[in-house]
mmCIF file of C-alpha atoms and ligand atoms in Angstrom:
data_model
loop_
_atom_site.group_PDB
_atom_site.id
_atom_site.type_symbol
_atom_site.label_atom_id
_atom_site.label_comp_id
_atom_site.label_asym_id
_atom_site.label_seq_id
_atom_site.Cartn_x
_atom_site.Cartn_y
_atom_site.Cartn_z
ATOM 1 C CA MET T 20 156.098 167.189 61.512
ATOM 2 C CA LYS T 21 159.282 164.786 62.103
ATOM 3 C CA ALA T 22 158.715 164.816 66.050
ATOM 4 C CA LEU T 23 154.695 163.828 65.391
ATOM 5 C CA ILE T 24 155.712 161.077 62.792
ATOM 6 C CA ALA T 25 158.433 159.648 65.426
ATOM 7 C CA LEU T 26 155.610 160.094 68.174
ATOM 8 C CA ILE T 27 153.145 157.914 66.114
ATOM 9 C CA LEU T 28 155.519 155.658 65.758
ATOM 10 C CA LEU T 29 156.626 154.447 69.000
ATOM 11 C CA VAL T 30 152.849 154.849 69.549
ATOM 12 C CA GLN T 31 152.543 152.067 66.607
ATOM 13 C CA LEU T 32 155.171 149.786 67.513
ATOM 14 C CA PRO T 33 154.515 148.042 70.983
ATOM 15 C CA ILE T 34 150.955 147.349 69.328
ATOM 16 C CA HIS T 35 153.020 145.950 65.917
ATOM 17 C CA LYS T 36 154.449 143.826 68.145
ATOM 18 C CA ALA T 37 152.110 142.462 70.090
ATOM 19 C CA ALA T 38 149.537 141.882 67.892
ATOM 20 C CA PRO T 39 151.140 138.449 66.268
ATOM 21 C CA ALA T 40 152.335 137.184 69.835
ATOM 22 C CA ALA T 41 148.618 136.614 71.342
ATOM 23 C CA PRO T 42 147.900 132.521 70.767
ATOM 24 C CA PRO T 43 144.136 132.247 69.210
ATOM 25 C CA ALA T 44 141.574 131.801 72.026
ATOM 26 C CA PRO T 45 139.654 128.538 71.671
ATOM 27 C CA LEU T 46 136.336 129.207 70.677
ATOM 28 C CA GLY T 47 133.806 128.624 73.351
ATOM 29 C CA CYS T 48 130.193 126.769 73.099
ATOM 30 C CA ASP T 49 128.598 129.800 74.004
ATOM 31 C CA ASP T 50 130.708 132.306 71.429
ATOM 32 C CA PRO T 51 128.955 134.018 68.815
ATOM 33 C CA GLU T 52 130.070 131.954 66.000
ATOM 34 C CA SER T 53 129.246 128.681 67.907
ATOM 35 C CA GLU T 54 125.817 129.647 68.432
ATOM 36 C CA ALA T 55 125.775 131.157 64.749
ATOM 37 C CA ALA T 56 127.311 127.611 63.328
ATOM 38 C CA ALA T 57 124.867 125.651 65.586
ATOM 39 C CA GLU T 58 121.815 127.588 64.402
ATOM 40 C CA VAL T 59 122.668 126.638 60.434
ATOM 41 C CA ALA T 60 123.389 123.070 61.820
ATOM 42 C CA VAL T 61 119.981 122.726 63.354
ATOM 43 C CA ASN T 62 118.135 124.267 60.359
ATOM 44 C CA TYR T 63 119.797 122.011 57.834
ATOM 45 C CA ILE T 64 119.218 118.734 60.489
ATOM 46 C CA ASN T 65 115.391 119.560 60.163
ATOM 47 C CA GLY T 66 115.464 120.613 56.572
ATOM 48 C CA HIS T 67 117.100 116.561 55.698
ATOM 49 C CA SER T 68 114.756 115.357 58.491
ATOM 50 C CA ARG T 69 111.630 112.975 56.947
ATOM 51 C CA HIS T 70 110.019 111.795 59.817
ATOM 52 C CA GLY T 71 108.599 112.902 63.753
ATOM 53 C CA TYR T 72 108.950 116.513 64.706
ATOM 54 C CA LYS T 73 111.208 119.178 64.864
ATOM 55 C CA PHE T 74 114.021 119.633 66.937
ATOM 56 C CA ALA T 75 115.324 122.556 68.896
ATOM 57 C CA LEU T 76 118.696 123.120 70.388
ATOM 58 C CA ASN T 77 119.469 122.321 73.800
ATOM 59 C CA ARG T 78 123.060 122.706 74.138
ATOM 60 C CA VAL T 79 126.181 123.126 72.622
ATOM 61 C CA GLU T 80 128.203 120.269 73.825
ATOM 62 C CA ASP T 81 131.393 120.740 71.955
ATOM 63 C CA VAL T 82 132.962 122.907 69.682
ATOM 64 C CA ARG T 83 136.190 122.304 67.120
ATOM 65 C CA VAL T 84 137.852 124.841 64.498
ATOM 66 C CA VAL T 85 140.552 123.443 62.259
ATOM 67 C CA PRO T 86 141.942 126.662 60.252
ATOM 68 C CA GLN T 87 142.192 125.752 56.518
ATOM 69 C CA GLY T 88 143.672 129.129 55.360
ATOM 70 C CA PRO T 89 142.712 132.744 55.439
ATOM 71 C CA ASN T 90 138.818 133.088 55.994
ATOM 72 C CA ASN T 91 138.220 129.300 55.734
ATOM 73 C CA ASP T 92 137.796 127.158 58.507
ATOM 74 C CA ILE T 93 136.217 123.829 59.069
ATOM 75 C CA ILE T 94 134.301 123.991 62.314
ATOM 76 C CA PHE T 95 132.932 120.466 64.172
ATOM 77 C CA LEU T 96 130.242 121.189 66.474
ATOM 78 C CA GLU T 97 128.751 118.396 69.117
ATOM 79 C CA LEU T 98 125.039 119.479 69.669
ATOM 80 C CA ASP T 99 122.131 118.214 71.998
ATOM 81 C CA LEU T 100 118.651 118.749 70.823
ATOM 82 C CA LEU T 101 115.574 118.481 71.965
ATOM 83 C CA GLU T 102 112.086 117.423 70.059
ATOM 84 C CA THR T 103 109.798 119.932 69.653
ATOM 85 C CA THR T 104 105.416 119.884 69.019
ATOM 86 C CA CYS T 105 106.022 120.791 65.533
ATOM 87 C CA PRO T 106 105.652 117.708 63.226
ATOM 88 C CA ILE T 107 108.307 117.811 60.373
ATOM 89 C CA LEU T 108 105.522 118.770 57.395
ATOM 90 C CA SER T 109 104.189 122.021 59.702
ATOM 91 C CA PRO T 110 105.254 125.346 58.630
ATOM 92 C CA THR T 111 105.431 126.679 61.905
ATOM 93 C CA PRO T 112 108.927 128.281 61.526
ATOM 94 C CA LEU T 113 111.316 126.066 64.534
ATOM 95 C CA ALA T 114 111.554 129.782 66.387
ATOM 96 C CA ASN T 115 107.587 129.261 66.815
ATOM 97 C CA CYS T 116 108.169 125.259 67.792
ATOM 98 C CA THR T 117 107.754 124.635 71.621
ATOM 99 C CA VAL T 118 110.021 122.215 73.157
ATOM 100 C CA ARG T 119 108.375 119.280 74.690
ATOM 101 C CA SER T 120 108.276 119.644 78.394
ATOM 102 C CA PHE T 121 110.220 116.855 80.600
ATOM 103 C CA ALA T 122 106.551 115.296 81.728
ATOM 104 C CA GLU T 123 105.357 115.044 77.859
ATOM 105 C CA HIS T 124 108.227 112.785 77.657
ATOM 106 C CA ALA T 125 110.867 114.148 76.112
ATOM 107 C CA VAL T 126 113.294 112.945 73.234
ATOM 108 C CA GLU T 127 116.510 114.178 73.224
ATOM 109 C CA GLY T 128 118.912 114.272 69.651
ATOM 110 C CA ASP T 129 122.471 113.887 69.469
ATOM 111 C CA CYS T 130 124.307 115.388 66.631
ATOM 112 C CA ASP T 131 127.932 115.967 65.202
ATOM 113 C CA VAL T 132 128.082 118.140 62.999
ATOM 114 C CA LYS T 133 131.013 119.463 60.336
ATOM 115 C CA LEU T 134 130.870 122.887 58.722
ATOM 116 C CA GLN T 135 132.677 124.938 56.451
ATOM 117 C CA LYS T 136 132.941 128.662 57.173
ATOM 118 C CA LEU T 137 134.356 130.292 54.217
ATOM 119 C CA ASP T 138 134.342 134.156 54.064
ATOM 120 C CA GLY T 139 131.997 134.499 56.727
ATOM 121 C CA THR T 140 129.265 132.315 55.514
ATOM 122 C CA ILE T 141 128.795 129.156 57.311
ATOM 123 C CA SER T 142 127.563 125.531 55.338
ATOM 124 C CA VAL T 143 126.940 122.487 56.490
ATOM 125 C CA LEU T 144 129.180 119.354 55.057
ATOM 126 C CA ALA T 145 127.997 116.742 56.955
ATOM 127 C CA SER T 146 125.731 115.906 59.969
ATOM 128 C CA LYS T 147 125.457 112.673 62.035
ATOM 129 C CA CYS T 148 122.466 112.193 64.494
ATOM 130 C CA HIS T 149 120.909 110.031 66.506
ATOM 131 C CA SER T 150 117.792 110.486 68.655
ATOM 132 C CA HIS T 151 116.058 108.485 71.891
ATOM 133 C CA ALA T 152 112.971 109.016 74.320
ATOM 134 C CA ASP T 153 114.102 109.719 77.950
ATOM 135 C CA SER T 154 113.533 106.536 80.153
ATOM 136 C CA SER T 155 110.275 105.608 81.294
ATOM 137 C CA GLU T 156 112.045 105.316 84.961
ATOM 138 C CA ASP T 157 113.368 108.903 84.942
ATOM 139 C CA ILE T 158 109.734 110.303 84.127
ATOM 140 C CA SER T 159 108.062 108.301 86.783
ATOM 141 C CA LYS T 160 110.124 109.222 89.311
ATOM 142 C CA ILE T 161 108.996 113.260 89.032
ATOM 143 C CA CYS T 162 105.527 112.443 87.513
ATOM 144 C CA PRO T 163 104.013 108.648 88.736
ATOM 145 C CA ASP T 164 100.836 108.893 86.794
ATOM 146 C CA CYS T 165 102.035 111.093 83.599
ATOM 147 C CA PRO T 166 101.213 108.913 80.420
ATOM 148 C CA LEU T 167 104.499 107.129 78.992
ATOM 149 C CA LEU T 168 105.638 107.087 75.307
ATOM 150 C CA ALA T 169 104.618 103.376 73.743
ATOM 151 C CA SER T 170 106.036 101.837 70.790
ATOM 152 C CA LEU T 171 104.768 103.129 67.831
ATOM 153 C CA ASN T 172 103.617 99.797 66.732
ATOM 154 C CA ASN T 173 101.460 98.752 69.961
ATOM 155 C CA THR T 174 98.314 97.430 69.060
ATOM 156 C CA GLU T 175 96.542 99.828 71.600
ATOM 157 C CA VAL T 176 98.316 103.156 69.823
ATOM 158 C CA LEU T 177 97.445 101.608 66.305
ATOM 159 C CA GLU T 178 93.604 100.814 67.230
ATOM 160 C CA THR T 179 93.587 104.164 68.595
ATOM 161 C CA VAL T 180 95.111 105.784 65.494
ATOM 162 C CA SER T 181 92.412 104.115 63.278
ATOM 163 C CA ALA T 182 89.501 105.058 65.249
ATOM 164 C CA ALA T 183 90.329 108.094 65.796
ATOM 165 C CA LEU T 184 91.099 108.889 61.815
ATOM 166 C CA ASN T 185 87.694 106.878 60.809
ATOM 167 C CA ASP T 186 85.782 109.192 63.421
ATOM 168 C CA PHE T 187 87.753 112.082 62.198
ATOM 169 C CA ASN T 188 86.583 111.237 58.361
ATOM 170 C CA SER T 189 83.355 110.193 59.261
ATOM 171 C CA LYS T 190 82.108 113.800 60.097
ATOM 172 C CA THR T 191 84.609 116.200 57.745
ATOM 173 C CA THR T 192 82.993 118.100 55.484
ATOM 174 C CA GLY T 193 86.714 118.608 54.015
ATOM 175 C CA PRO T 194 88.765 115.855 51.895
ATOM 176 C CA TYR T 195 88.801 112.307 53.311
ATOM 177 C CA LEU T 196 92.532 112.091 55.097
ATOM 178 C CA ARG T 197 94.813 109.352 54.742
ATOM 179 C CA LEU T 198 97.174 108.142 57.418
ATOM 180 C CA LEU T 199 100.944 109.054 56.383
ATOM 181 C CA GLU T 200 102.617 108.195 60.080
ATOM 182 C CA ILE T 201 102.272 107.911 63.467
ATOM 183 C CA GLY T 202 103.994 110.477 65.620
ATOM 184 C CA ARG T 203 103.603 109.706 68.926
ATOM 185 C CA GLY T 204 101.544 107.633 71.475
ATOM 186 C CA LYS T 205 101.152 107.619 74.911
ATOM 187 C CA ILE T 206 99.426 105.320 77.137
ATOM 188 C CA GLN T 207 98.344 106.230 80.909
ATOM 189 C CA TYR T 208 96.567 103.812 83.082
ATOM 190 C CA HIS T 209 96.029 105.595 86.384
ATOM 191 C CA PRO T 210 93.369 107.117 87.180
ATOM 192 C CA ALA T 211 92.017 106.523 83.889
ATOM 193 C CA HIS T 212 92.963 104.164 80.998
ATOM 194 C CA VAL T 213 93.809 106.772 78.303
ATOM 195 C CA VAL T 214 95.697 106.491 74.808
ATOM 196 C CA ALA T 215 96.841 109.599 73.149
ATOM 197 C CA VAL T 216 98.084 109.775 69.705
ATOM 198 C CA GLU T 217 99.740 112.177 67.579
ATOM 199 C CA PHE T 218 99.575 111.604 63.824
ATOM 200 C CA ALA T 219 100.576 112.782 60.001
ATOM 201 C CA VAL T 220 97.791 112.688 57.554
ATOM 202 C CA GLY T 221 97.641 113.791 53.696
ATOM 203 C CA ALA T 222 94.061 114.557 51.738
ATOM 204 C CA THR T 223 93.091 112.702 49.017
ATOM 205 C CA ASN T 224 91.420 113.588 45.596
ATOM 206 C CA CYS T 225 88.156 112.090 47.206
ATOM 207 C CA SER T 226 85.385 113.779 49.658
ATOM 208 C CA ALA T 227 84.244 111.619 52.424
ATOM 209 C CA GLU T 228 81.449 110.896 50.344
ATOM 210 C CA GLU T 229 83.181 109.561 47.221
ATOM 211 C CA ALA T 230 85.659 107.324 49.760
ATOM 212 C CA LYS T 231 82.123 105.525 51.315
ATOM 213 C CA VAL T 232 81.848 104.076 47.666
ATOM 214 C CA ASN T 233 85.365 103.371 46.910
ATOM 215 C CA VAL T 234 88.357 103.796 49.413
ATOM 216 C CA GLY T 235 90.406 102.255 47.230
ATOM 217 C CA ALA T 236 90.627 104.795 44.648
ATOM 218 C CA CYS T 237 90.986 107.726 46.776
ATOM 219 C CA GLN T 238 94.987 108.801 46.017
ATOM 220 C CA LEU T 239 96.994 111.272 48.109
ATOM 221 C CA LEU T 240 97.011 114.530 45.813
ATOM 222 C CA PRO T 241 99.958 115.019 43.666
ATOM 223 C CA GLU T 242 103.037 116.507 44.326
ATOM 224 C CA ASP T 243 101.801 119.986 43.087
ATOM 225 C CA GLN T 244 98.815 119.737 45.049
ATOM 226 C CA SER T 245 99.751 117.884 47.957
ATOM 227 C CA ASN T 246 98.113 118.883 51.422
ATOM 228 C CA PHE T 247 99.750 117.550 54.372
ATOM 229 C CA GLY T 248 98.320 117.892 58.234
ATOM 230 C CA PHE T 249 97.993 116.644 61.488
ATOM 231 C CA CYS T 250 95.907 115.003 63.663
ATOM 232 C CA THR T 251 95.975 114.130 67.717
ATOM 233 C CA GLY T 252 93.286 111.867 69.063
ATOM 234 C CA THR T 253 92.509 110.457 72.413
ATOM 235 C CA MET T 254 90.765 107.647 73.735
ATOM 236 C CA VAL T 255 89.424 106.951 77.089
ATOM 237 C CA LYS T 256 89.131 103.548 77.726
ATOM 238 C CA LEU T 257 88.370 103.129 81.344
ATOM 239 C CA PRO T 258 85.992 104.474 83.437
ATOM 240 C CA SER T 259 84.013 104.851 80.036
ATOM 241 C CA GLN T 260 84.840 104.890 76.660
ATOM 242 C CA ASN T 261 85.109 107.981 74.693
ATOM 243 C CA LEU T 262 87.282 109.148 71.770
ATOM 244 C CA HIS T 263 88.503 112.960 70.889
ATOM 245 C CA VAL T 264 90.023 113.802 67.713
ATOM 246 C CA ASP T 265 91.262 117.173 66.023
ATOM 247 C CA CYS T 266 93.047 117.545 62.867
ATOM 248 C CA GLN T 267 94.311 120.636 61.075
ATOM 249 C CA LEU T 268 95.571 120.961 57.338
ATOM 250 C CA TYR T 269 98.280 123.257 56.743
ATOM 251 C CA GLY T 270 97.558 123.590 52.901
ATOM 252 C CA HIS T 271 99.768 123.080 49.736
ATOM 253 C CA GLN T 272 103.626 124.095 50.737
ATOM 254 C CA PRO T 273 105.115 124.188 47.411
ATOM 255 C CA GLY T 274 108.646 121.974 47.650
ATOM 256 C CA VAL T 275 107.214 120.149 50.584
ATOM 257 C CA THR T 276 107.153 116.296 49.998
ATOM 258 C CA TYR T 277 106.494 113.373 52.397
ATOM 259 C CA VAL T 278 108.842 110.981 51.879
ATOM 260 C CA HIS T 279 107.828 106.826 52.520
ATOM 261 C CA ALA T 280 110.229 105.436 53.974
ATOM 262 C CA GLY T 281 109.225 102.081 53.277
ATOM 263 C CA GLN T 282 106.397 99.600 52.008
ATOM 264 C CA ASP T 283 104.606 99.506 55.701
ATOM 265 C CA THR T 284 102.953 103.080 55.136
ATOM 266 C CA SER T 285 99.434 101.677 55.496
ATOM 267 C CA ALA T 286 100.253 101.288 59.552
ATOM 268 C CA GLY T 287 102.134 104.870 59.286
ATOM 269 C CA LEU T 288 105.272 103.242 60.166
ATOM 270 C CA PRO T 289 108.758 103.395 58.249
ATOM 271 C CA PRO T 290 110.344 99.743 59.236
ATOM 272 C CA SER T 291 112.863 101.605 61.275
ATOM 273 C CA ALA T 292 109.899 102.590 63.718
ATOM 274 C CA VAL T 293 108.897 99.279 64.163
ATOM 275 C CA GLY T 294 109.053 98.415 67.878
ATOM 276 C CA VAL T 295 110.460 101.916 69.429
ATOM 277 C CA SER T 296 108.662 104.707 70.704
ATOM 278 C CA ASN T 297 110.365 107.311 68.511
ATOM 279 C CA HIS T 298 111.096 108.417 64.992
ATOM 280 C CA ASP T 299 115.396 108.263 64.830
ATOM 281 C CA LEU T 300 117.198 110.590 63.748
ATOM 282 C CA ARG T 301 119.600 108.383 62.883
ATOM 283 C CA ILE T 302 120.077 108.598 59.236
ATOM 284 C CA SER T 303 123.578 110.707 58.108
ATOM 285 C CA TYR T 304 123.234 113.658 55.715
ATOM 286 C CA HIS T 305 126.026 114.300 53.175
ATOM 287 C CA ASN T 306 125.489 117.827 51.524
ATOM 288 C CA PRO T 307 126.169 117.041 47.988
ATOM 289 C CA LEU T 308 126.461 120.584 47.074
ATOM 290 C CA ALA T 309 129.350 120.660 49.860
ATOM 291 C CA SER T 310 132.772 122.442 47.710
ATOM 292 C CA GLU T 311 135.085 119.408 49.762
ATOM 293 C CA SER T 312 134.546 115.840 49.692
ATOM 294 C CA SER T 313 132.836 114.746 52.925
ATOM 295 C CA SER T 314 132.734 111.019 52.338
ATOM 296 C CA SER T 315 131.722 109.465 55.618
ATOM 297 C CA GLU T 316 135.468 107.912 55.468
ATOM 298 C CA VAL T 317 137.083 112.075 55.694
ATOM 299 C CA PHE T 318 133.992 112.558 58.356
ATOM 300 C CA ARG T 319 135.026 109.791 60.432
ATOM 301 C CA SER T 320 138.468 110.600 60.391
ATOM 302 C CA MET T 321 138.005 114.222 61.343
ATOM 303 C CA LEU T 322 136.191 113.299 64.597
ATOM 304 C CA SER T 323 138.630 110.742 65.376
ATOM 305 C CA ALA T 324 141.243 113.708 65.218
ATOM 306 C CA LYS T 325 138.982 114.823 68.722
ATOM 307 C CA PRO T 326 141.496 114.018 71.066
ATOM 308 C CA VAL T 327 144.082 116.275 69.892
ATOM 309 C CA THR T 328 141.860 118.993 69.958
ATOM 310 C CA LYS T 329 140.733 118.509 73.259
ATOM 311 C CA ARG T 330 144.507 118.120 74.504
ATOM 312 C CA ALA T 331 145.067 121.626 72.940
ATOM 313 C CA VAL T 332 142.072 122.896 75.143
ATOM 314 C CA ALA T 333 143.349 121.053 78.307
ATOM 315 C CA VAL T 334 146.979 122.682 78.052
ATOM 316 C CA ALA T 335 145.175 126.133 77.244
ATOM 317 C CA ALA T 336 142.827 125.680 80.410
ATOM 318 C CA GLN T 337 146.221 125.091 82.431
ATOM 319 C CA HIS T 338 147.494 127.958 81.215
ATOM 320 C CA ASP T 339 144.584 129.967 82.736
ATOM 321 C CA LYS T 340 145.399 128.449 86.335
ATOM 322 C CA VAL T 341 148.573 130.204 86.360
ATOM 323 C CA PRO T 342 148.489 132.844 89.301
ATOM 324 C CA ARG T 343 146.841 136.013 88.402
ATOM 325 C CA PRO T 344 148.377 139.349 89.990
ATOM 326 C CA VAL T 345 146.103 140.661 92.467
ATOM 327 C CA GLY T 346 142.945 142.828 91.108
ATOM 328 C CA PHE T 347 143.088 140.856 87.584
ATOM 329 C CA VAL T 348 139.846 139.745 86.138
ATOM 330 C CA PRO T 349 138.910 136.262 87.085
ATOM 331 C CA PRO T 350 139.591 133.749 83.780
ATOM 332 C CA PRO T 351 136.028 133.178 81.970
ATOM 333 C CA PRO T 352 134.429 130.313 82.577
ATOM 334 C CA PRO T 353 135.159 126.993 80.861
ATOM 335 C CA PRO T 354 134.323 127.041 77.362
ATOM 336 C CA CYS T 355 132.592 123.904 76.748
ATOM 337 C CA PRO T 356 129.943 122.317 76.930
ATOM 338 C CA GLY T 357 128.122 125.292 76.812
ATOM 339 C CA LYS T 358 124.882 126.322 78.521
ATOM 340 C CA ILE T 359 121.308 124.358 78.946
ATOM 341 C CA ARG T 360 118.942 126.389 77.004
ATOM 342 C CA HIS T 361 115.829 124.113 78.055
ATOM 343 C CA PHE T 362 116.477 121.039 80.568
ATOM 344 C CA ASP T 363 119.007 117.944 81.116
ATOM 345 C CA ILE T 364 117.904 114.884 80.610
HETATM 346 C C1 NAG H 416 106.066 133.089 65.106
HETATM 347 O O1 NAG H 416 106.215 134.013 66.146
HETATM 348 C C2 NAG H 416 106.187 135.309 65.611
HETATM 349 C C3 NAG H 416 106.638 136.457 67.269
HETATM 350 O O2 NAG H 416 106.099 135.651 68.368
HETATM 351 C C4 NAG H 416 104.773 135.904 64.783
HETATM 352 O O3 NAG H 416 104.729 137.418 64.964
HETATM 353 C C5 NAG H 416 104.548 135.264 64.128
HETATM 354 O O4 NAG H 416 103.428 135.247 63.377
HETATM 355 C C6 NAG H 416 104.510 133.393 64.518
HETATM 356 N N1 NAG H 416 104.816 132.876 63.239
HETATM 357 C C7 NAG H 416 103.801 131.745 62.837
HETATM 358 C C8 NAG H 416 103.824 131.382 62.229
HETATM 359 O O5 NAG H 416 103.560 131.164 64.075
HETATM 360 C C1 NAG H 417 91.370 109.939 42.392
HETATM 361 O O1 NAG H 417 92.554 109.734 41.746
HETATM 362 C C2 NAG H 417 92.461 108.206 41.761
HETATM 363 C C3 NAG H 417 94.153 108.160 40.849
HETATM 364 O O2 NAG H 417 94.454 109.119 39.707
HETATM 365 C C4 NAG H 417 91.700 107.877 40.435
HETATM 366 O O3 NAG H 417 91.427 106.583 39.905
HETATM 367 C C5 NAG H 417 90.436 108.713 41.090
HETATM 368 O O4 NAG H 417 89.347 108.363 40.400
HETATM 369 C C6 NAG H 417 90.304 109.873 41.690
HETATM 370 N N1 NAG H 417 89.412 110.018 42.291
HETATM 371 C C7 NAG H 417 88.225 110.890 42.391
HETATM 372 C C8 NAG H 417 87.020 110.902 43.183
HETATM 373 O O5 NAG H 417 88.675 111.722 41.496
HETATM 374 C C1 NAG H 418 106.310 95.714 67.394
HETATM 375 O O1 NAG H 418 107.304 95.404 66.783
HETATM 376 C C2 NAG H 418 108.411 94.453 67.504
HETATM 377 C C3 NAG H 418 109.472 94.410 66.979
HETATM 378 O O2 NAG H 418 109.582 94.097 65.414
HETATM 379 C C4 NAG H 418 107.572 93.284 67.917
HETATM 380 O O3 NAG H 418 108.609 92.208 68.554
HETATM 381 C C5 NAG H 418 106.050 93.243 68.311
HETATM 382 O O4 NAG H 418 105.478 92.010 68.388
HETATM 383 C C6 NAG H 418 105.566 94.630 68.019
HETATM 384 N N1 NAG H 418 103.980 94.692 68.041
HETATM 385 C C7 NAG H 418 103.244 94.549 67.377
HETATM 386 C C8 NAG H 418 101.706 94.989 68.566
HETATM 387 O O5 NAG H 418 102.787 94.338 66.294
#
């Protein structure tokens, strides 16, 4: 019996000794923990976005973990997102949304997100994003005749939206639709002159017949009955005039509201969208439910702590370069940036 206990102690001793000596490995951008945090972050960003389209994860650019205590970490993520074809008001879950292809004139989002992992539960404390369309030169190089994104206040885009919505309203048996916002406008010149638009709409309390009598009295349905939808319109101007429009209403979605970003809603443009080709994700969000103070000041100071963490990662990387005995497993690929899920812009 004594011998058995001694044997157990002997076996256990080196393990106990070795465990605390192992340094914590830096978290890689493609590690499951980073991916789980990125998923929470992307859902949060889409949940707080009010204009344009839902975004999907393309790549985790960087991840940094700042331990706060037992089972309590602050995680900083730098994410690359890509615009999908799902409008922000669409009920389609992100997993079912298609990322817009490069040739459709992709829009990229860059986000810095601060999260907390407390007892295994990840929540967002703050996020800061910016989005921009790929350069027209990039697309023209690969596809010289592809239509390119035009400014959302481009005259031809505005004309086409108006013509498409009038055409739809003149034929529909459903409710009279009002424009909420223009999502995208693309113009092609060769081989035909084509203007393609996408815009969000809302059902009013009028039928198309009632709207003919007094369109001014037709109001968007109140919040508890709201019914949003989305239209695509294509106007061929040359060689011959032709208009095609298609609209789909989503049905009432409890809790989903459209936030008007300014007075200029008749043109379907929040002030931030005038003169640009895509709605910007630029807004910063601070989770009011977050337990920790996450003022913009704190967020900025935490982000500026980045070089220190970078240096720590660099030192760890150098450590890996120490010559290994023959037969040793080769070191893993660099932990960041992570893999590209769709395409590189
Ligand atoms: C999303 O995709 C899943 C799996 O392909 C499918 O079962 C589900 O019906 C889709 N949901 C919607 C809302 O399209
Ligand atoms: C729509 O709502 C507005 C404002 O409440 C009201 O003045 C108008 O009569 C309504 N129109 C119809 C057709 O019910
Ligand atoms: C679109 O907005 C830009 C920036 O405000 C302005 O310079 C331009 O004239 C506008 N274009 C049209 C067609 O309104």
